[in-house]
mmCIF file of C-alpha atoms in Angstrom:
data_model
loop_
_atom_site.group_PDB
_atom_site.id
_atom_site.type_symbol
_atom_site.label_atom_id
_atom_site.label_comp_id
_atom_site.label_asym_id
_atom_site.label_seq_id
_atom_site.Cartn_x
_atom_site.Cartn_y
_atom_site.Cartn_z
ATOM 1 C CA UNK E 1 143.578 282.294 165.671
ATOM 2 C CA UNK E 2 144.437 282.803 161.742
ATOM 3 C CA UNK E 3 147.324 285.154 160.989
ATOM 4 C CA UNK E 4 144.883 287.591 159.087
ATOM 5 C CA UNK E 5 142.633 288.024 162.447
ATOM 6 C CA UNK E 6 145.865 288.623 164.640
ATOM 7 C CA UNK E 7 146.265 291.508 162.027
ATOM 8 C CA UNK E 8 143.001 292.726 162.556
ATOM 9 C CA UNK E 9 143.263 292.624 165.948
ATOM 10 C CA UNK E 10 146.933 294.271 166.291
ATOM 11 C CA UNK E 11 145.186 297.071 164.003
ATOM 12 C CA UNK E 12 142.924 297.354 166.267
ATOM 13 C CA UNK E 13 145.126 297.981 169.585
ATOM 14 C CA UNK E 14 147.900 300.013 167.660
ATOM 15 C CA UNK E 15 144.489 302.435 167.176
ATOM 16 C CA UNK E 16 144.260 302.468 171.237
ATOM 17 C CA UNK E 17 147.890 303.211 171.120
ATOM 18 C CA UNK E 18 149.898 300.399 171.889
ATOM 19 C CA UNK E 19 153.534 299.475 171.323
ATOM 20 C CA UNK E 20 154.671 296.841 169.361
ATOM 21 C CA UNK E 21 155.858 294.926 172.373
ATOM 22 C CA UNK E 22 152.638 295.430 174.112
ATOM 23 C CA UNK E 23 150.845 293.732 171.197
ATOM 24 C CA UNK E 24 153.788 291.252 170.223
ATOM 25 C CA UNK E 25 153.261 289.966 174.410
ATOM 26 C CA UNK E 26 149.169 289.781 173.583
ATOM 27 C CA UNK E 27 149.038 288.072 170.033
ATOM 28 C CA UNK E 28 152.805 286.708 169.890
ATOM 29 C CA UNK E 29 153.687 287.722 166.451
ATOM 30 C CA UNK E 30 157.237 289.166 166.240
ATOM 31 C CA UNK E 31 158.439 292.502 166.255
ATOM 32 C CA UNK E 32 159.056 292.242 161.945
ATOM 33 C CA UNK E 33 155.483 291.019 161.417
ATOM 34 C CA UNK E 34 154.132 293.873 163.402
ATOM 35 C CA UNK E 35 156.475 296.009 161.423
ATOM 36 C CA UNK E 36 154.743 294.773 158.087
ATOM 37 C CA UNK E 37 151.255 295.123 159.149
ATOM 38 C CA UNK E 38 151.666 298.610 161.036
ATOM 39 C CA UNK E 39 154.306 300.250 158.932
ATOM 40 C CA UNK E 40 151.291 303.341 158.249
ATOM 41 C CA UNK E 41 150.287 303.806 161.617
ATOM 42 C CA UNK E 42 153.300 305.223 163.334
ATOM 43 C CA UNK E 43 152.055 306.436 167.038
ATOM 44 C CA UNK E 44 151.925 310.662 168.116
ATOM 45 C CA UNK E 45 155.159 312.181 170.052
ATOM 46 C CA UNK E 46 153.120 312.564 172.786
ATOM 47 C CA UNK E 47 151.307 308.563 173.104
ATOM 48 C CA UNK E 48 155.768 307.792 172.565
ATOM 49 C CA UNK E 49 156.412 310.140 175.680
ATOM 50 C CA UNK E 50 153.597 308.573 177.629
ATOM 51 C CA UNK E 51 154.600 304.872 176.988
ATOM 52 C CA UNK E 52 158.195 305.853 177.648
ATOM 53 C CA UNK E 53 157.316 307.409 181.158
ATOM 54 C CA UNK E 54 155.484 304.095 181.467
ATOM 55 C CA UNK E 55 158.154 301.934 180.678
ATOM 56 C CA UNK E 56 160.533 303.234 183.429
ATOM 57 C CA UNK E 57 157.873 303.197 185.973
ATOM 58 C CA UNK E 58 157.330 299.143 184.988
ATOM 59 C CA UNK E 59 161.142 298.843 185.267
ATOM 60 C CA UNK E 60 161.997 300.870 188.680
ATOM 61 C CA UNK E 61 158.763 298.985 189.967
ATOM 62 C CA UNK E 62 161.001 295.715 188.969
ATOM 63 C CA UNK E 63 163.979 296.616 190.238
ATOM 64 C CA UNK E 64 162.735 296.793 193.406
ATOM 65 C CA UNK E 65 160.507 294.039 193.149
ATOM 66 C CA UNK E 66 163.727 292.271 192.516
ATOM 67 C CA UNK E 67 165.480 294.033 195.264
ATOM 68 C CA UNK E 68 163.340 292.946 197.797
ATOM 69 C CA UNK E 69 163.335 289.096 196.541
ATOM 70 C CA UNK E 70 167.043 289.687 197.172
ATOM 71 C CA UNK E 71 167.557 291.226 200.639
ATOM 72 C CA UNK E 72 164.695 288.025 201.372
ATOM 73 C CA UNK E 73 166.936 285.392 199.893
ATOM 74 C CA UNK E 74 170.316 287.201 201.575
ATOM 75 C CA UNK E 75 168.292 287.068 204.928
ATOM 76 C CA UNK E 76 167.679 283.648 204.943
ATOM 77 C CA UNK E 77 170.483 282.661 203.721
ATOM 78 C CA UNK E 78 172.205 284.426 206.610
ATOM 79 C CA UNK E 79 170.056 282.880 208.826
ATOM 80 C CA UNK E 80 170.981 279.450 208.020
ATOM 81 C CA UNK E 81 174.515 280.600 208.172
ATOM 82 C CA UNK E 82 174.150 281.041 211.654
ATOM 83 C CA UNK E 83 172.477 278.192 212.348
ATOM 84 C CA UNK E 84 175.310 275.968 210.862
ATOM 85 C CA UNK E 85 178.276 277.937 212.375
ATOM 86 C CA UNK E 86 176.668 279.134 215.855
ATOM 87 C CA UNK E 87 179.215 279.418 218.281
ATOM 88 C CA UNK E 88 182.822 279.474 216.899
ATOM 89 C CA UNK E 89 184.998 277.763 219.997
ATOM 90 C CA UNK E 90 188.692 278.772 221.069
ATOM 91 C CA UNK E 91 190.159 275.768 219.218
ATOM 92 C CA UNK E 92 187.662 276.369 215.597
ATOM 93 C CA UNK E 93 189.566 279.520 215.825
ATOM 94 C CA UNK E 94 192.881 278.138 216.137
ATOM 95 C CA UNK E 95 192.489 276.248 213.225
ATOM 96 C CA UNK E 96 190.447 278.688 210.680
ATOM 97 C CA UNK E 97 193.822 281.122 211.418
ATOM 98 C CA UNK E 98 196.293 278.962 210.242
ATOM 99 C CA UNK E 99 193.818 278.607 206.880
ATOM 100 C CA UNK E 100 193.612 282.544 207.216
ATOM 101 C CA UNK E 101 197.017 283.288 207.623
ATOM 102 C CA UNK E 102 198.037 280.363 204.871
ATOM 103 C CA UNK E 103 195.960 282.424 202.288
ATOM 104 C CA UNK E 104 197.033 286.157 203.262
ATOM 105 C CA UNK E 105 199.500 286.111 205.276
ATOM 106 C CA UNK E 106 203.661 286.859 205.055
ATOM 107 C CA UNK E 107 205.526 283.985 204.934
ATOM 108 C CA UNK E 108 208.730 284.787 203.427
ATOM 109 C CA UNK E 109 210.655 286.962 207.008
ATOM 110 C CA UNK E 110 211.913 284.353 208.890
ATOM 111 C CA UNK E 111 211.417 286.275 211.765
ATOM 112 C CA UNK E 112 208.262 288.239 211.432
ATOM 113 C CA UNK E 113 204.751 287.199 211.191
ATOM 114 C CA UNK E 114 202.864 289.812 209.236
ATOM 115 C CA UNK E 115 199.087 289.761 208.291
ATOM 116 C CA UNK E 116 198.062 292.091 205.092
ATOM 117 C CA UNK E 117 194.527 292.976 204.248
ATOM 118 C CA UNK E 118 192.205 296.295 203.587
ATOM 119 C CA UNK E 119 189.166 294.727 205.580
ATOM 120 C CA UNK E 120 189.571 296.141 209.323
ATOM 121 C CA UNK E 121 186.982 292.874 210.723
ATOM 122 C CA UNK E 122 189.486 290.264 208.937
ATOM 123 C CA UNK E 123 192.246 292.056 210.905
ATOM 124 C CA UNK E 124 190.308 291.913 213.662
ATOM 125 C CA UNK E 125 189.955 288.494 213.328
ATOM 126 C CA UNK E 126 194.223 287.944 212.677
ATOM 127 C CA UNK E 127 194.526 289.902 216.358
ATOM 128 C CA UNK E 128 192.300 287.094 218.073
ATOM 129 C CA UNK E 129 193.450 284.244 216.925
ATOM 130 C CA UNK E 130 197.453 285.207 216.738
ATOM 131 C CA UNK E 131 196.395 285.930 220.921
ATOM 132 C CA UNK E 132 195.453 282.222 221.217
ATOM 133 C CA UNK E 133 199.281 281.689 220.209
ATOM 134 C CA UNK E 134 200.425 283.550 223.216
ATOM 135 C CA UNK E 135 200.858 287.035 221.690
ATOM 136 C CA UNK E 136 199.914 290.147 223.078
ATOM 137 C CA UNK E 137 198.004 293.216 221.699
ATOM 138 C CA UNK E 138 201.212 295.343 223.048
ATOM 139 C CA UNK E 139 203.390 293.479 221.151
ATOM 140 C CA UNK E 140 201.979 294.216 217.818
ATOM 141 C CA UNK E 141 202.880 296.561 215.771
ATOM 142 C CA UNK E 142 200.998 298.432 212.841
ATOM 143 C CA UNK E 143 202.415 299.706 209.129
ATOM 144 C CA UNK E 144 199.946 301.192 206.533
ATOM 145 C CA UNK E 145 200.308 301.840 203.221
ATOM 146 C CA UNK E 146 198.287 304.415 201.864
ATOM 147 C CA UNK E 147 198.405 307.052 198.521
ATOM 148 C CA UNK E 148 199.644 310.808 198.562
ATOM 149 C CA UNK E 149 195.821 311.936 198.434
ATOM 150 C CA UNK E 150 194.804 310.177 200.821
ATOM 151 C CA UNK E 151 194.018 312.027 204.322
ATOM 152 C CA UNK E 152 196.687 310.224 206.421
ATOM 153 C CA UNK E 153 196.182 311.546 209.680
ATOM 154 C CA UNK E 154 192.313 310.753 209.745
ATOM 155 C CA UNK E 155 193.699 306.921 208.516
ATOM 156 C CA UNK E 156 196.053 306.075 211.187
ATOM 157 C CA UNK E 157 193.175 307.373 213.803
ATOM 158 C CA UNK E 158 190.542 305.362 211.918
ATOM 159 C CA UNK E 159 192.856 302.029 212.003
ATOM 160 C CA UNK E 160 194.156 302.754 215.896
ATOM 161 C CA UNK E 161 190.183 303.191 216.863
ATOM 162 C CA UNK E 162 189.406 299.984 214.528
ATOM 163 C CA UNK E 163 191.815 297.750 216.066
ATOM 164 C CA UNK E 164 191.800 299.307 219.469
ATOM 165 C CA UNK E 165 195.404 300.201 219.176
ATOM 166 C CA UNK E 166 197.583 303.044 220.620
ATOM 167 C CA UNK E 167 199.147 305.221 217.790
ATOM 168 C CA UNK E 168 202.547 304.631 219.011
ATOM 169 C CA UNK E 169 202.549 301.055 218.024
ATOM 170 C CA UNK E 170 202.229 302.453 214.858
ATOM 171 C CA UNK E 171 205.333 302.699 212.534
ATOM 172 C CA UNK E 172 205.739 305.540 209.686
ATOM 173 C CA UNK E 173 203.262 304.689 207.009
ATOM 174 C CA UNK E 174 204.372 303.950 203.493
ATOM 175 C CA UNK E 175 203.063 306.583 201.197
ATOM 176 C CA UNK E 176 202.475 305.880 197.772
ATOM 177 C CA UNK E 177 202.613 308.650 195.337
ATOM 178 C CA UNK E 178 199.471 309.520 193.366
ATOM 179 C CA UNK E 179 199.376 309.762 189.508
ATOM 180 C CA UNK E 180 198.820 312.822 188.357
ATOM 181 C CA UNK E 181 195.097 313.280 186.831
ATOM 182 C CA UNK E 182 194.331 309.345 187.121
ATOM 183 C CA UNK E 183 191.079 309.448 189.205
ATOM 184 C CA UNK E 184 191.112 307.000 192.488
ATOM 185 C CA UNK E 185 188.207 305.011 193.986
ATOM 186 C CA UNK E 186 188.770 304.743 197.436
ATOM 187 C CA UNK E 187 185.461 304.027 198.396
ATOM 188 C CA UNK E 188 184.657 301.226 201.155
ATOM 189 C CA UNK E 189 187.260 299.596 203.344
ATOM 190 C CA UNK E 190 189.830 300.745 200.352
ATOM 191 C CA UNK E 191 189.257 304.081 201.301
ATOM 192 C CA UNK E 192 191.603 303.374 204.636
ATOM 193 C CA UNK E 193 194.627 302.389 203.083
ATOM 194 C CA UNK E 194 196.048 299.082 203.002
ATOM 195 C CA UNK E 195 197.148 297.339 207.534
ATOM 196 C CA UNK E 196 200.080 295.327 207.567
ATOM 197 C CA UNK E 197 199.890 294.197 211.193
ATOM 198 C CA UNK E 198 202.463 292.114 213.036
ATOM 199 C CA UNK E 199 205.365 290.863 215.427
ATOM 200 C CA UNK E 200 209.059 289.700 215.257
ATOM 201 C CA UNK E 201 209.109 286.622 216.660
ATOM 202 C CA UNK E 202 211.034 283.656 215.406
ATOM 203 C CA UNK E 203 209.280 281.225 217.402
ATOM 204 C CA UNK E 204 205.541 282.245 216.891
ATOM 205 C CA UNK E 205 206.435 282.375 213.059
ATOM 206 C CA UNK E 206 207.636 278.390 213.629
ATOM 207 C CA UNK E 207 204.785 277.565 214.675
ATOM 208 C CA UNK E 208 202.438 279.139 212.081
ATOM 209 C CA UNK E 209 204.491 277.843 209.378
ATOM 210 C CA UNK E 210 204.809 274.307 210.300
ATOM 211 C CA UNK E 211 201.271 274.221 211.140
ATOM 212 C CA UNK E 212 200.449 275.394 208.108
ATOM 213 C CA UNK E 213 202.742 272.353 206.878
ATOM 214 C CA UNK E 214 200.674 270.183 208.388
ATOM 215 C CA UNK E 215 197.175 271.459 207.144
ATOM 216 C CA UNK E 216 199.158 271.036 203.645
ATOM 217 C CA UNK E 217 199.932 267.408 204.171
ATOM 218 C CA UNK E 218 196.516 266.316 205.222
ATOM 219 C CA UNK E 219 194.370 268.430 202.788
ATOM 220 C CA UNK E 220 197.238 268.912 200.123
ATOM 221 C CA UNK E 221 198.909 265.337 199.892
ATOM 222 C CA UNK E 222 202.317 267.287 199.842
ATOM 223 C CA UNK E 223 204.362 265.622 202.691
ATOM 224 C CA UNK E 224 206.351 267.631 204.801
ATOM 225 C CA UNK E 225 210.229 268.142 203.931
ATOM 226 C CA UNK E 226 211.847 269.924 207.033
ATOM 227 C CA UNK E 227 215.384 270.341 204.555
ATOM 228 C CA UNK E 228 212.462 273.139 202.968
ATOM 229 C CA UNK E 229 212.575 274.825 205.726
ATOM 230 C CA UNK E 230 215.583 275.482 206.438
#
């Protein structure tokens, strides 16, 4: 098709009131061209409103096409996910916490072991596998930290409920003061403050740590120095 017949032709649909990107996606001229050739024939207010009204219907209508490719992607993926994984044993467990606890957890109390994290399932998770190492729910103890504007009360009862554990195991939360006219986003699990679970226990702590050690030397090539950890 010559140039001077794509003019003719984008004439023609600018008359039936089409956008330049409506005839730029039929005859593929660019956006400048178009420009040159339809400089005179500007469209009403109204045929502008109309295409406009148009335009957001074509890209809500894609945004949930695309939303819905998505959540089908995320579901399969998920699918295969549990597929792969299925059942997690005792001793998978064992291990993944020492990875868990090597990433997030305290390490620098000799005496304490302490998990930190604003996601009550990954607590969850620190509560299982620190049972495997012989310690009990009872001997846990819980410390938040939270913000001044925060509802404190409704926290603590949202974290004992979470974690299935009795308020008095709870310690005095930490309360961080809030700046004055800074606005907060406390929305998800950062709405509950921030758990620091854990127990004083020299010999659990040991354990962890040289187990961790180990995990280091095999996947880290950095051999073990006991004089380190002393």
């Amino acid at each position: 098709m010559s140039k001077f017949s794509k003019r003719d032709l984008a004439i023609r649909m600018r008359e039936k009131g089409m956008s330049y990107s409506q005839i730029k996606e039929h005859l593929q001229v660019s956006k400048s061209t178009l420009s040159l050739w339809l400089r005179h024939m500007p469209l009403s207010e109204q045929r502008i409103r109309e295409l406009r009204d148009h335009s957001e219907q074509r890209i809500e209508k894609t945004r949930e096409t695309k939303r819905k490719k998505k959540l089908q992607r995320i579901r399969s993926v998920y699918s295969e996910a549990v597929k792969d994984i299925g059942k997690v044993s005792k001793r998978e467990l064992y291990i993944a916490g020492f990875f868990l606890y090597w990433g997030e957890g305290v390490k620098a109390d000799p005496y304490t072991t302490m998990f930190t994290n604003t996601d009550p399932a990954m607590v969850k998770c620190f509560i299982q596998w620190i049972a495997l190492l012989g310690v009990k729910k009872s001997d846990l103890k819980v410390y938040l930290h939270v913000y001044s504007d925060m509802d404190i009360p409704q926290i603590i009862t949202f974290w004992s409920n979470e974690l299935n554990i009795p308020q008095s195991s709870f310690r005095k939360p930490y309360v961080k003061k809030s700046v004055a006219g800074k606005q907060k986003n406390y929305k998800g699990r950062f709405g509950f403050g921030t758990c620091n679970i854990y127990v004083r226990n020299r010999d659990i702590r040991e354990k962890i740590i040289m187990s961790i050690a180990r995990i280091r030397e095999v996947y880290g090539g950095i051999a073990f120095d006991p004089e380190k950890e002393i």
